[in-house]
XYZ file of C-alpha atoms in Angstrom:
672
model
C 82.465 138.199 23.815
C 78.691 137.675 23.812
C 78.306 139.234 20.381
C 80.131 136.160 19.035
C 77.130 134.129 20.128
C 74.632 136.127 18.109
C 75.732 134.812 14.754
C 77.340 131.583 13.605
C 79.486 132.596 10.646
C 81.990 130.132 9.200
C 84.986 131.882 10.672
C 83.682 131.253 14.186
C 83.109 127.501 13.876
C 86.455 126.589 15.390
C 85.854 129.118 18.144
C 82.525 127.547 19.060
C 83.983 124.050 18.806
C 86.596 125.043 21.378
C 83.950 126.521 23.660
C 81.828 123.406 23.318
C 84.789 121.308 24.436
C 85.406 123.634 27.361
C 81.715 123.532 28.276
C 81.819 119.745 28.549
C 84.284 119.974 31.433
C 83.532 121.217 34.934
C 83.985 124.950 35.275
C 87.348 125.938 36.724
C 85.752 128.602 38.881
C 82.057 127.812 39.337
C 80.983 124.575 40.933
C 78.344 122.698 38.949
C 75.936 121.983 41.789
C 75.235 119.784 44.759
C 77.486 119.927 47.793
C 80.457 122.219 47.304
C 83.859 120.549 47.290
C 86.168 120.662 50.252
C 89.930 121.050 49.982
C 91.619 119.245 47.136
C 93.316 116.031 48.208
C 96.413 117.099 46.255
C 97.077 119.826 48.849
C 99.119 119.078 51.912
C 96.877 118.259 54.848
C 95.891 121.102 57.162
C 97.430 120.682 60.562
C 95.083 119.802 63.400
C 93.566 122.844 65.058
C 92.384 123.218 68.623
C 89.438 125.461 69.485
C 88.778 126.215 73.137
C 85.728 127.858 74.689
C 85.353 129.873 77.882
C 82.437 132.052 79.037
C 80.840 131.914 75.607
C 84.030 132.963 73.811
C 85.614 130.523 71.353
C 89.368 130.842 70.906
C 91.747 129.659 68.234
C 95.319 130.835 67.796
C 95.108 134.592 68.530
C 91.472 134.921 67.396
C 88.158 134.853 69.252
C 84.519 134.344 68.271
C 81.386 135.055 70.283
C 77.720 135.640 69.542
C 76.150 138.833 70.870
C 72.473 139.600 70.277
C 72.415 137.362 67.198
C 75.600 138.908 65.720
C 78.774 136.863 65.155
C 81.615 138.905 66.665
C 84.961 137.768 65.287
C 88.328 139.211 66.335
C 91.274 138.171 64.158
C 94.978 139.002 64.561
C 98.045 138.474 62.409
C 99.112 138.763 58.803
C 96.543 138.503 55.957
C 96.851 134.715 55.668
C 96.592 134.156 59.419
C 93.538 136.395 59.907
C 91.686 134.707 57.043
C 92.676 131.247 58.310
C 91.361 132.113 61.782
C 88.076 133.262 60.255
C 87.801 130.014 58.300
C 88.515 127.795 61.302
C 86.225 129.526 63.800
C 83.279 129.930 61.417
C 83.753 126.906 59.178
C 80.198 125.493 59.195
C 78.609 128.935 58.833
C 80.926 129.841 55.958
C 80.085 126.635 54.087
C 76.380 127.577 54.181
C 76.949 131.276 53.488
C 77.623 133.743 50.684
C 80.807 132.055 49.425
C 78.715 129.135 48.183
C 75.477 131.018 47.501
C 76.866 133.686 45.185
C 78.603 131.349 42.678
C 75.495 129.161 42.617
C 73.293 132.197 41.913
C 75.610 133.403 39.136
C 75.569 129.995 37.474
C 71.788 129.581 37.767
C 71.061 132.949 36.180
C 73.280 132.159 33.201
C 72.472 128.476 32.665
C 68.893 127.866 33.789
C 67.048 130.673 32.008
C 65.372 129.358 28.872
C 64.953 132.836 27.348
C 68.659 133.593 27.667
C 69.891 130.227 26.477
C 67.692 130.036 23.396
C 69.924 132.777 21.947
C 73.079 130.651 22.120
C 73.968 127.294 20.588
C 72.641 124.423 22.706
C 76.102 122.896 23.098
C 77.394 125.935 25.030
C 77.044 126.797 28.698
C 76.991 130.505 29.366
C 78.468 130.066 32.828
C 81.521 128.363 31.322
C 81.935 131.176 28.820
C 81.636 133.704 31.648
C 84.208 131.744 33.641
C 86.798 131.817 30.893
C 86.219 135.344 29.601
C 85.170 137.226 32.742
C 86.069 135.416 35.971
C 89.405 134.001 34.824
C 90.842 137.411 33.814
C 89.663 138.895 37.117
C 91.334 136.113 39.082
C 94.625 136.667 37.288
C 94.620 140.321 38.346
C 94.085 139.785 42.086
C 97.001 141.229 44.123
C 99.282 138.839 45.993
C 98.144 139.947 49.463
C 94.593 138.841 48.641
C 95.793 135.590 47.122
C 97.322 134.825 50.511
C 94.083 135.833 52.196
C 91.971 133.607 49.941
C 94.329 130.699 50.561
C 94.019 131.225 54.320
C 90.215 131.353 54.156
C 90.223 128.215 52.003
C 92.591 126.331 54.319
C 90.552 127.280 57.370
C 87.018 126.783 56.023
C 87.654 123.723 53.869
C 86.146 125.378 50.778
C 87.992 125.152 47.490
C 90.149 128.153 46.600
C 88.621 128.445 43.137
C 85.165 128.792 44.662
C 86.337 131.641 46.909
C 88.099 133.375 44.024
C 84.835 133.177 42.127
C 82.752 134.566 45.005
C 85.083 137.539 45.447
C 85.102 138.281 41.704
C 81.370 137.973 40.999
C 80.269 141.439 42.257
C 82.352 143.008 39.476
C 81.661 140.158 37.052
C 77.914 140.712 37.467
C 78.268 144.331 36.355
C 80.247 143.259 33.296
C 77.725 140.549 32.425
C 74.731 142.875 32.909
C 76.315 145.384 30.535
C 76.956 142.654 27.944
C 73.446 141.227 28.255
C 71.886 144.687 28.046
C 73.896 145.622 24.968
C 73.080 142.326 23.266
C 69.385 142.315 24.122
C 69.575 139.346 26.455
C 68.615 140.850 29.806
C 67.140 138.113 31.948
C 65.923 137.647 35.524
C 69.004 139.249 37.037
C 69.217 140.820 40.495
C 69.448 144.620 40.385
C 70.861 146.057 43.560
C 70.489 149.354 45.357
C 71.952 150.847 48.532
C 71.360 154.046 50.519
C 73.904 155.864 52.697
C 74.047 159.159 54.566
C 76.264 161.079 56.970
C 75.473 163.985 59.311
C 77.802 165.820 61.669
C 78.371 168.868 63.826
C 75.530 171.392 64.030
C 73.151 169.043 62.191
C 73.277 166.593 65.114
C 71.711 166.593 68.556
C 74.022 168.520 70.867
C 76.142 169.623 67.915
C 79.023 167.218 68.555
C 78.060 163.891 66.941
C 79.138 162.289 63.679
C 76.698 159.695 62.302
C 77.108 157.463 59.248
C 74.080 155.332 58.278
C 73.956 152.675 55.607
C 71.462 150.204 54.070
C 73.113 147.390 52.129
C 70.623 146.196 49.479
C 72.067 143.210 47.659
C 71.676 139.559 46.697
C 71.737 137.018 49.499
C 68.292 137.283 51.110
C 67.968 134.442 53.597
C 71.745 133.868 53.450
C 73.681 137.060 54.192
C 71.169 138.242 56.792
C 71.134 134.849 58.525
C 74.783 135.193 59.556
C 75.396 138.880 60.350
C 79.038 139.191 61.346
C 81.193 141.949 62.782
C 84.904 141.335 62.132
C 87.481 143.203 64.212
C 90.641 143.113 62.096
C 93.902 143.601 64.005
C 96.739 143.264 61.478
C 100.299 142.709 62.639
C 102.648 145.668 62.405
C 103.311 146.534 58.797
C 100.033 145.072 57.525
C 97.772 148.054 58.082
C 95.511 149.809 60.575
C 92.897 148.177 62.769
C 89.404 148.217 61.286
C 85.920 146.787 61.851
C 83.851 145.313 59.022
C 80.088 144.713 59.096
C 79.624 141.695 56.878
C 78.418 138.056 56.813
C 80.091 134.721 57.498
C 82.967 134.129 55.066
C 82.867 137.587 53.461
C 86.333 138.466 54.731
C 86.751 142.100 53.679
C 86.559 145.677 54.835
C 85.500 146.793 51.376
C 81.697 146.773 51.789
C 80.760 148.460 55.090
C 83.559 149.294 57.528
C 85.305 151.828 59.781
C 88.972 151.989 60.759
C 90.869 153.193 63.828
C 91.361 156.634 62.281
C 87.612 157.232 62.093
C 87.289 156.693 58.339
C 84.088 154.860 57.365
C 82.936 153.560 53.979
C 79.915 152.070 52.274
C 80.051 150.518 48.789
C 77.310 151.204 46.194
C 76.909 149.500 42.811
C 76.069 151.451 39.640
C 74.853 150.044 36.308
C 77.154 151.490 33.659
C 78.542 150.741 30.220
C 82.055 151.768 31.343
C 83.126 148.336 32.617
C 85.885 145.943 31.555
C 87.856 143.029 32.967
C 91.022 144.283 31.291
C 93.592 144.842 34.043
C 91.166 145.665 36.860
C 91.118 144.680 40.540
C 87.924 143.553 42.351
C 86.268 146.521 44.038
C 86.022 144.907 47.499
C 89.792 144.605 47.594
C 90.217 148.280 46.730
C 87.805 149.186 49.528
C 89.679 146.915 51.908
C 92.895 148.769 51.050
C 91.206 152.018 52.062
C 90.473 150.587 55.497
C 93.991 149.227 55.928
C 95.932 152.267 54.707
C 93.933 155.520 54.759
C 93.785 158.026 57.627
C 91.741 160.613 55.734
C 89.279 160.870 52.883
C 91.993 162.452 50.746
C 94.214 159.406 51.278
C 91.283 157.133 50.445
C 90.816 158.850 47.094
C 94.522 158.477 46.323
C 94.363 154.746 47.096
C 91.418 154.227 44.731
C 93.391 155.925 41.958
C 96.278 153.477 42.449
C 94.194 150.617 41.092
C 92.467 150.020 37.785
C 88.816 149.190 38.328
C 86.599 146.587 36.644
C 83.030 147.688 37.343
C 81.169 150.881 38.168
C 80.792 151.794 41.828
C 80.599 154.572 44.381
C 82.449 154.615 47.697
C 80.494 156.672 50.215
C 83.004 157.958 52.777
C 82.780 159.820 56.069
C 85.425 160.811 58.602
C 84.736 161.951 62.158
C 88.231 163.073 63.165
C 89.817 166.477 62.620
C 89.953 167.768 59.067
C 87.936 169.883 56.702
C 86.455 167.015 54.629
C 83.872 165.167 56.715
C 82.171 163.192 53.946
C 82.386 162.587 50.220
C 81.910 160.125 47.383
C 84.446 158.484 45.105
C 82.701 157.552 41.864
C 84.551 154.953 39.810
C 84.244 153.205 36.482
C 86.735 151.192 34.492
C 88.206 154.383 33.036
C 87.406 157.174 35.507
C 87.641 158.246 39.151
C 85.847 161.361 40.389
C 85.591 162.740 43.926
C 83.061 165.207 45.308
C 82.301 166.502 48.803
C 79.326 168.369 50.272
C 79.333 171.986 51.419
C 76.644 171.428 54.074
C 76.716 169.288 57.248
C 74.878 166.346 55.722
C 75.343 164.146 52.674
C 73.652 161.136 51.099
C 73.741 158.941 47.997
C 71.933 156.001 46.401
C 72.866 154.334 43.081
C 73.493 156.943 40.432
C 76.520 158.949 39.394
C 76.487 162.649 40.234
C 79.282 163.445 37.772
C 77.549 164.298 34.450
C 80.058 162.512 32.203
C 79.836 159.349 34.300
C 76.052 159.614 34.614
C 75.904 159.514 30.818
C 77.387 155.991 30.899
C 74.623 154.597 33.134
C 72.361 151.843 31.804
C 68.837 153.285 31.930
C 67.112 149.912 31.914
C 63.663 151.302 32.667
C 61.925 154.323 34.137
C 61.142 152.641 37.476
C 64.805 151.948 38.221
C 65.879 155.501 37.440
C 62.958 156.957 39.394
C 63.703 154.658 42.323
C 67.306 155.861 42.576
C 66.191 159.486 42.503
C 63.185 159.190 44.829
C 65.194 157.328 47.485
C 67.869 159.980 47.284
C 65.387 162.872 47.546
C 63.426 161.277 50.385
C 66.589 160.641 52.403
C 67.844 164.163 51.777
C 64.461 165.581 52.880
C 64.667 163.611 56.128
C 68.206 164.864 56.761
C 67.015 168.455 56.331
C 63.827 167.968 58.377
C 65.809 166.593 61.318
C 68.534 169.221 61.154
C 69.888 169.818 64.655
C 68.229 166.695 66.055
C 70.125 163.818 64.444
C 71.180 160.957 66.700
C 71.178 157.150 66.487
C 67.410 156.908 66.991
C 66.743 159.310 64.119
C 69.256 157.433 61.951
C 67.381 154.174 62.508
C 64.080 155.787 61.542
C 65.609 157.170 58.347
C 66.996 153.787 57.289
C 63.615 152.134 58.024
C 61.530 154.788 56.246
C 58.576 153.483 54.187
C 57.137 156.645 52.733
C 56.720 156.764 48.949
C 56.664 160.384 47.717
C 55.531 159.344 44.218
C 52.121 157.804 45.009
C 49.038 159.363 43.472
C 47.729 160.032 46.988
C 50.794 162.047 47.913
C 53.417 160.880 50.390
C 52.126 157.672 51.968
C 53.718 154.684 53.692
C 53.832 151.459 51.697
C 55.185 148.017 52.411
C 57.182 147.837 49.182
C 57.999 150.228 46.352
C 61.072 151.039 44.249
C 60.940 154.537 45.763
C 61.386 153.493 49.398
C 64.586 153.887 51.395
C 63.858 150.428 52.837
C 64.265 147.931 50.002
C 63.047 144.295 49.741
C 66.669 143.118 49.449
C 67.973 145.139 52.419
C 70.279 142.442 53.824
C 72.158 144.585 56.363
C 71.873 147.988 58.016
C 74.672 149.649 59.972
C 75.127 152.918 61.848
C 78.491 154.309 62.937
C 78.153 156.964 65.626
C 81.054 158.964 67.060
C 80.395 160.911 70.262
C 82.555 162.456 72.989
C 84.026 159.500 74.841
C 86.537 158.523 77.453
C 89.626 158.354 75.304
C 92.716 160.210 76.448
C 92.648 163.999 76.332
C 95.858 163.888 74.362
C 94.270 162.016 71.462
C 91.087 164.110 71.584
C 89.355 161.023 70.239
C 85.705 160.078 70.299
C 83.981 156.893 71.369
C 82.757 155.060 68.260
C 79.563 153.036 68.497
C 78.701 150.479 65.836
C 75.016 149.570 65.573
C 74.404 146.445 63.475
C 71.027 145.057 62.392
C 70.246 141.564 63.629
C 66.896 140.831 61.954
C 65.771 139.313 58.682
C 65.222 141.315 55.490
C 64.524 144.162 55.420
C 67.096 144.443 58.173
C 66.589 148.207 58.622
C 63.544 147.268 60.690
C 65.921 146.074 63.395
C 66.588 145.151 66.039
C 70.003 146.791 66.211
C 72.806 145.636 68.491
C 75.379 148.126 69.815
C 79.127 147.560 69.897
C 82.001 149.880 70.754
C 85.036 150.033 68.524
C 87.642 149.406 71.221
C 85.701 146.661 73.046
C 85.858 144.218 70.177
C 89.644 144.182 70.335
C 89.747 143.287 74.055
C 88.557 139.654 73.741
C 86.263 139.985 76.755
C 82.769 138.406 76.866
C 80.339 141.007 75.495
C 77.061 139.186 76.042
C 76.426 140.495 79.551
C 76.511 144.138 78.451
C 74.518 143.826 75.228
C 72.461 146.894 74.268
C 69.754 146.669 71.597
C 67.284 149.072 70.022
C 64.033 148.482 68.158
C 62.716 150.782 65.459
C 59.338 152.059 66.711
C 56.175 151.565 64.669
C 57.414 148.763 62.410
C 55.784 145.755 64.060
C 52.442 147.562 64.313
C 52.423 148.828 60.712
C 49.372 147.567 58.825
C 51.468 147.039 55.692
C 54.035 144.759 57.405
C 52.379 141.295 56.925
C 51.784 141.825 53.184
C 55.285 143.248 52.792
C 56.762 140.020 54.164
C 54.875 138.007 51.543
C 56.024 140.356 48.783
C 59.628 140.023 49.923
C 59.235 136.234 49.904
C 58.020 136.476 46.310
C 60.971 138.652 45.333
C 63.456 136.276 46.975
C 61.936 133.243 45.239
C 62.058 134.934 41.839
C 65.449 136.663 42.025
C 67.445 134.217 44.144
C 65.936 130.891 43.010
C 64.146 131.580 39.730
C 60.945 130.093 41.178
C 58.228 131.882 39.176
C 55.368 129.685 40.424
C 56.390 130.091 44.047
C 56.665 133.840 43.588
C 53.165 133.954 42.098
C 51.690 132.179 45.143
C 53.398 134.578 47.548
C 52.124 137.554 45.538
C 48.578 136.220 45.829
C 48.979 136.157 49.609
C 50.413 139.695 49.628
C 47.368 140.976 47.746
C 45.003 139.141 50.092
C 46.666 140.850 53.056
C 46.810 144.325 51.496
C 44.334 145.099 48.711
C 45.204 148.792 48.925
C 48.685 148.586 47.357
C 48.478 148.870 43.594
C 52.073 147.746 43.172
C 51.167 144.285 44.451
C 48.289 144.051 41.947
C 50.575 145.230 39.118
C 53.252 142.635 39.778
C 50.776 139.806 40.399
C 49.123 140.666 37.089
C 52.449 140.901 35.270
C 53.733 137.591 36.614
C 50.393 135.863 35.912
C 50.514 137.227 32.347
C 53.994 135.782 31.839
C 52.677 132.404 33.023
C 49.628 132.808 30.748
C 47.172 132.831 33.658
C 45.061 135.231 31.641
C 42.042 135.595 33.900
C 44.163 136.166 37.008
C 46.367 138.627 35.121
C 43.430 140.614 33.788
C 41.783 140.910 37.204
C 44.813 142.449 38.883
C 46.105 144.510 35.972
C 42.682 146.166 35.753
C 42.753 146.950 39.464
C 46.153 148.606 39.067
C 45.226 150.404 35.831
C 41.969 151.784 37.236
C 42.614 152.016 40.984
C 40.125 152.739 43.732
C 40.486 156.242 45.239
C 42.354 154.953 48.296
C 44.818 152.702 46.431
C 48.550 153.408 46.800
C 50.096 153.465 43.345
C 52.288 155.751 41.244
C 51.286 157.232 37.877
C 53.942 155.160 36.148
C 52.642 151.950 37.744
C 49.113 152.748 36.527
C 50.412 153.263 33.005
C 52.409 150.036 33.165
C 49.233 148.158 34.098
C 47.413 149.678 31.100
C 50.298 148.739 28.818
C 50.265 145.107 29.928
C 46.488 145.032 29.604
C 46.937 145.961 25.945
C 49.238 142.981 25.501
C 46.776 140.768 27.313
C 43.966 141.943 25.011
C 46.131 140.918 22.055
C 46.586 137.430 23.470
C 42.819 137.204 24.007
C 42.211 138.229 20.385
C 40.552 141.498 21.394
C 42.329 143.548 18.706
C 40.228 146.709 18.959
C 40.715 147.028 22.725
C 44.431 146.357 22.302
C 44.789 149.018 19.589
C 42.883 151.611 21.595
C 44.989 150.954 24.679
C 48.285 151.125 22.770
C 47.165 154.452 21.266
C 46.381 155.674 24.764
C 49.935 154.778 25.801
C 51.323 157.060 23.119
C 49.473 160.050 24.573
C 50.865 159.724 28.099
C 53.212 162.674 28.823
C 55.593 161.043 31.305
C 55.691 157.446 30.125
C 59.025 155.770 29.373
C 59.839 156.088 25.651
C 60.745 152.392 25.592
C 57.136 151.499 26.359
C 55.872 153.966 23.760
C 58.141 152.391 21.156
C 56.861 148.913 21.998
C 53.283 150.223 21.784
C 54.015 151.769 18.379
C 55.590 148.534 17.127
C 52.582 146.525 18.305
C 50.230 148.910 16.510
C 52.122 148.280 13.272
C 52.660 144.523 13.664
C 49.506 143.026 15.133
C 49.998 139.948 12.976
C 53.145 139.045 14.919
C 52.276 137.211 18.173
C 53.518 138.515 21.517
C 56.516 136.606 22.868
C 55.912 136.260 26.613
C 59.322 134.626 27.061
C 60.746 138.113 26.519
C 58.740 139.532 29.437
C 61.041 139.698 32.478
C 59.193 140.983 35.588
C 61.361 142.618 38.271
C 59.763 142.704 41.717
C 62.398 144.951 43.270
C 61.579 147.898 41.024
C 57.969 146.855 40.204
C 58.545 146.897 36.457
C 59.949 144.646 33.744
C 63.571 144.378 32.654
C 62.348 143.625 29.127
C 58.880 144.084 27.620
C 57.618 142.463 24.421
C 60.534 143.846 22.431
C 64.201 143.367 23.187
C 66.530 146.328 23.620
C 67.873 145.600 20.135
C 64.399 145.712 18.622
C 63.723 149.012 20.375
C 66.950 150.423 18.913
C 66.020 149.122 15.473
C 62.595 150.751 15.657
C 64.227 154.055 16.601
C 66.704 153.781 13.734
C 64.076 152.779 11.179
C 61.818 155.740 11.883
C 63.817 158.989 11.523
C 60.826 161.043 12.595
C 60.023 158.902 15.631
C 59.935 161.753 18.191
C 57.449 163.620 15.994
C 55.492 160.432 15.380
C 55.175 159.885 19.141
C 54.160 163.493 19.727
C 51.425 163.416 17.116
C 49.402 161.032 19.262
C 49.197 163.696 21.986
C 47.235 166.044 19.711
């Protein structure tokens, strides 16, 4: 689709004329801005509803809502339409300010408000409208009937337009399709890149030898939105509509397909993967497939079979664990548009981040830059190390410490704690953290069941810092007031950490840049982060990079030099130091200091572990000094402390590779 926009041949004129006409009308799926519309007046009026309240528990129909330790606790009963309608009625105001409105707005802003992206398409087109018609519309048409009923119920109850909700539920997969298209067509822009971390430990690896623990950090878009309305939904479907399950989510996100556990002890966590194997052709949104697992699967084997029933759109991993009897206690289901692969561990612990473990599927991953790939791997290795180090001692307290870990194994000083880094288990966009813990309980001897505790984070990002609020699986279905017996836990050492104040400023900068596109606001927050913590080279790198993009040359040079030539006690990775040197070379070009720029680019080509993409850009700059640097192509990414694009687009990098048959040798010769 997007390759049509890269050239305007005669045969496409009618095509673009049609798109221009479509673009002049409001999007059928994404609202254009301002206040989001309520129900269409053409619908029949919703009947009057009555909500009662007693002892802090709101009641409507067969559903209840209460707030416990800052967590919305919603219990819904009935068929899919009824449960969604109850959710909409009881949480209407929170839903209207939540992810169902935020996510479509974010999607539209990224596509329509980025000048770099839109200068590559005719001015009479809106990219969001094109995405609506060619990505979101096909996804909507493939949504199963049961979820159409659910979306209608949520719309009728909350007052939000159905099309908006369809869009919100489709965008997680649509984003992966759009990222792949933008990457392939050299148009990567300031897009959010997500990352999650999950683990499970059981049996002999746990304290006492009889626990089963599933921990999960959800790192995703929605900072300041998702984490402001943490919600635990206790789903109790009528007979014939599935098993009971509990979903850790946010207001309006009515699904068990992200982080959930069902009555048979099967738990899941959803992880996104950047891959080229994506397509809207015939696929079902991933959250709905995950929700089917919760409704229908008793075992991991059944979960895998359910995934295979559906065609997928994007590339994802379901991290699964199961505490009840059976030989498979944990495993991952890796999915793309064309493939499904399952693997299980042989030991009593397991963990995953955001890469495929199956070689053939790993080959489809989009390796956008070195920092992203390293971040996936370092988080995975650090979490695995912690699981091994705590073997035989794992409990809920240890799980919380693992999810809130801030140690970066890749720093030049060795393993040190940092406020922010792409290599940390705790990510800047960590919008929810959840721990499922199964221990010997008071269930009947006949069932030989275990008491399941659900610990949900109640703080702001990064939510792994806590506090956590405890719930018990069976209690949420009893409709009794839970506030009097609330149990919370804090993660020790977080509030006192010297890196915490600067980290908050850095997270503010990341949220402003990725969620709102506010480059100036992000720059000011980065300045404050550096003032609070001069010892973190990553902060200097990103302040310098962002200042360079904004052509604040003096500010950029000051902080890029600090990152490129750090003090002995500065926390920084080798790759981050090399990135700073690379951007200094570009800055020298802008200043007209050609000799310094040439020498620095040559230095880049001698670095043994530097990303080849950067070396190719350096080589191109050495050969084309007469061509000015295009700073509009520089796309800083604060999550992974790197850039999504440098001075060359992905296409230009590919062209350089293709035009120089002996490129690998040419790069190597600079090492001699």
